Coordinates of C-alpha atoms in Angstrom, one line a residue:
M9 CA -4.7 -2.4 28.7
T10 CA -1.5 -4.5 27.6
R11 CA -3.5 -7.3 26.2
W12 CA -5.1 -4.8 23.8
D13 CA -2.6 -2.2 22.7
D14 CA -0.6 -6.1 21.6
R15 CA -3.7 -6.9 20.1
K16 CA -4.0 -3.2 18.2
S17 CA 0.3 -3.8 17.1
D18 CA 0.1 -7.0 15.7
A19 CA -3.4 -5.5 13.7
Y20 CA -1.7 -2.5 12.6
G21 CA 0.7 -4.1 11.3
G22 CA -0.9 -7.3 10.1
Y23 CA -2.7 -4.2 7.6
V24 CA 0.4 -2.5 6.6
D25 CA 2.3 -5.8 5.8
R26 CA -0.7 -6.8 3.6
V27 CA -1.0 -3.5 2.4
R28 CA 2.4 -3.3 1.3
A29 CA 2.2 -6.9 0.0
G30 CA -0.7 -5.9 -2.5
I31 CA 1.0 -3.4 -3.9
F32 CA 3.9 -5.3 -4.8
L33 CA 1.6 -8.2 -6.6
A34 CA -0.4 -5.0 -8.5
V35 CA 3.3 -3.2 -9.2
Q36 CA 4.1 -6.9 -10.9
L37 CA 1.3 -6.7 -12.6
Y38 CA 1.2 -3.6 -13.9
E39 CA 4.8 -4.0 -15.6
H40 CA 4.3 -7.1 -16.8
R41 CA 0.9 -5.9 -18.8
E42 CA 2.8 -2.8 -19.6
G43 CA 6.1 -4.5 -20.8
L44 CA 8.1 -2.7 -18.4
R45 CA 8.9 -6.0 -17.3
L46 CA 7.9 -9.1 -17.8
S47 CA 7.1 -12.1 -14.7
E48 CA 7.5 -15.7 -15.2
Q49 CA 4.2 -16.4 -14.1
S50 CA 1.5 -15.6 -16.8
E51 CA -1.5 -12.8 -16.5
A52 CA -3.8 -15.0 -14.9
E53 CA -1.7 -16.0 -12.2
L54 CA -0.8 -12.3 -11.4
D55 CA -4.6 -11.8 -11.3
A56 CA -5.5 -14.6 -9.3
E57 CA -2.7 -13.1 -6.6
L58 CA -3.5 -9.7 -6.6
S59 CA -7.2 -11.2 -6.0
E60 CA -6.4 -12.6 -2.8
A61 CA -4.0 -10.4 -1.6
E62 CA -6.7 -8.1 -1.7
R63 CA -9.1 -10.4 -0.1
Q64 CA -6.1 -10.6 2.9
R65 CA -6.4 -7.0 3.2
G66 CA -10.0 -6.9 3.3
R67 CA -9.5 -9.3 6.4
S68 CA -7.0 -7.2 8.2
F69 CA -8.8 -3.7 7.7
E70 CA -12.3 -5.3 8.9
Q71 CA -9.8 -5.7 12.3
I72 CA -8.4 -2.1 12.0
M73 CA -12.4 -0.9 12.4
L74 CA -12.9 -3.5 15.6
L75 CA -9.7 -2.3 17.1
G76 CA -8.2 1.2 15.8
G77 CA -8.7 4.6 17.8
D78 CA -10.4 6.8 15.7
Q79 CA -7.4 8.2 13.5
V80 CA -6.4 5.2 12.9
V81 CA -9.5 4.1 11.1
E82 CA -10.0 6.9 9.0
A83 CA -6.1 6.7 8.2
A84 CA -6.8 3.4 7.3
H85 CA -9.8 4.6 5.3
E86 CA -7.5 6.5 3.4
L87 CA -4.9 4.2 2.8
H88 CA -7.1 2.1 1.6
A89 CA -8.6 4.4 -1.1
A90 CA -5.3 4.7 -2.2
V91 CA -4.6 1.2 -2.4
R92 CA -7.3 0.8 -4.4
A93 CA -6.4 3.3 -7.2
I94 CA -3.4 1.3 -7.1
D95 CA -5.2 -1.7 -8.0
W96 CA -7.4 -0.3 -10.6
Q97 CA -4.6 1.1 -12.7
A98 CA -3.1 -2.8 -12.5
T99 CA -6.1 -4.3 -13.6
R100 CA -6.9 -2.2 -16.0
K101 CA -10.1 -1.1 -15.0
T102 CA -8.8 2.6 -14.7
V103 CA -6.4 3.9 -17.3
G104 CA -4.0 6.2 -17.0
T105 CA 0.0 6.9 -17.8
L106 CA 3.4 5.8 -16.2
K107 CA 3.4 8.9 -14.3
E108 CA 0.1 8.6 -12.8
W109 CA 0.7 5.1 -11.9
R110 CA 3.9 6.4 -9.9
E111 CA 1.5 9.5 -8.3
R112 CA -1.0 7.0 -7.3
N113 CA 2.1 4.9 -5.5
R114 CA 3.3 8.1 -4.3
A115 CA 0.1 8.7 -2.7
A116 CA -0.2 5.0 -1.2
F117 CA 2.8 5.3 0.1
R118 CA 2.3 8.8 1.7
E119 CA -1.1 7.3 3.2
I120 CA 1.1 4.2 4.5
N121 CA 3.3 6.8 6.9
E122 CA 0.1 8.5 7.9
F123 CA -1.6 5.3 9.2
H124 CA 1.8 4.4 10.9
E125 CA 1.9 8.3 12.7
A126 CA -2.0 7.5 13.4
A127 CA -1.1 4.1 15.0
R128 CA 2.0 5.1 16.9
V129 CA 0.2 7.6 19.0
D130 CA -2.6 5.5 19.0
L131 CA -0.2 3.1 20.8
G132 CA 1.4 5.7 22.5
A133 CA 4.5 5.2 21.0
Q134 CA 7.2 7.8 21.2
G135 CA 8.7 9.6 18.0
K136 CA 7.4 10.2 14.3
V137 CA 7.7 8.6 11.2
T138 CA 7.4 12.0 9.2
G139 CA 8.4 15.3 9.7
E140 CA 11.2 18.2 10.4
N141 CA 13.2 14.9 11.5
Q142 CA 12.7 12.7 9.0
P143 CA 14.1 13.1 5.3
E144 CA 11.2 13.2 2.2
R145 CA 11.3 10.3 0.5
D146 CA 10.6 9.3 -2.9
L147 CA 9.9 5.8 -4.9
L148 CA 12.7 3.3 -5.3
L149 CA 13.1 2.9 -8.8
P150 CA 16.3 1.4 -10.7
A151 CA 18.0 4.1 -12.7
A152 CA 16.7 3.2 -16.0
R153 CA 13.2 3.4 -15.3
R154 CA 13.2 7.0 -13.4
E155 CA 11.4 10.0 -14.8
G156 CA 13.4 11.0 -17.8
G157 CA 15.8 8.2 -17.2
G158 CA 15.4 5.9 -20.3
P159 CA 13.3 4.9 -22.5
T160 CA 9.9 3.9 -20.3
G161 CA 10.8 6.5 -17.6

């Protein structure tokens, strides 16, 4: 049992790590394309990095499908869908406003929390990462880019 719990824990943590890495790459690409924050990398380089991150995330997702309990697998599907929505707006497969972009990111981070909850239950960890003992958290945005706080808000 311990061996499987260790493998599950590694798979769960690796998946979330790859999800977050992909989100940060999507944000970098989106901000570059929208002129919010230019990157030293070209758009093509950012696109290639995001594609590789998607590939890595997909490999981690398969580990979840092999090792995860039912609730973890379901949470992974929901998280995967939320992250794909971010990727699609960043790569312009879908269009949306900055407000919609931010809501997609908020939704993905809510799904990360749901995944954490399911993984913790599956592993028998005590406590929760959401709920009345945990304050509601929002996207961390620089002051100039907060809703209504600057020209790009």
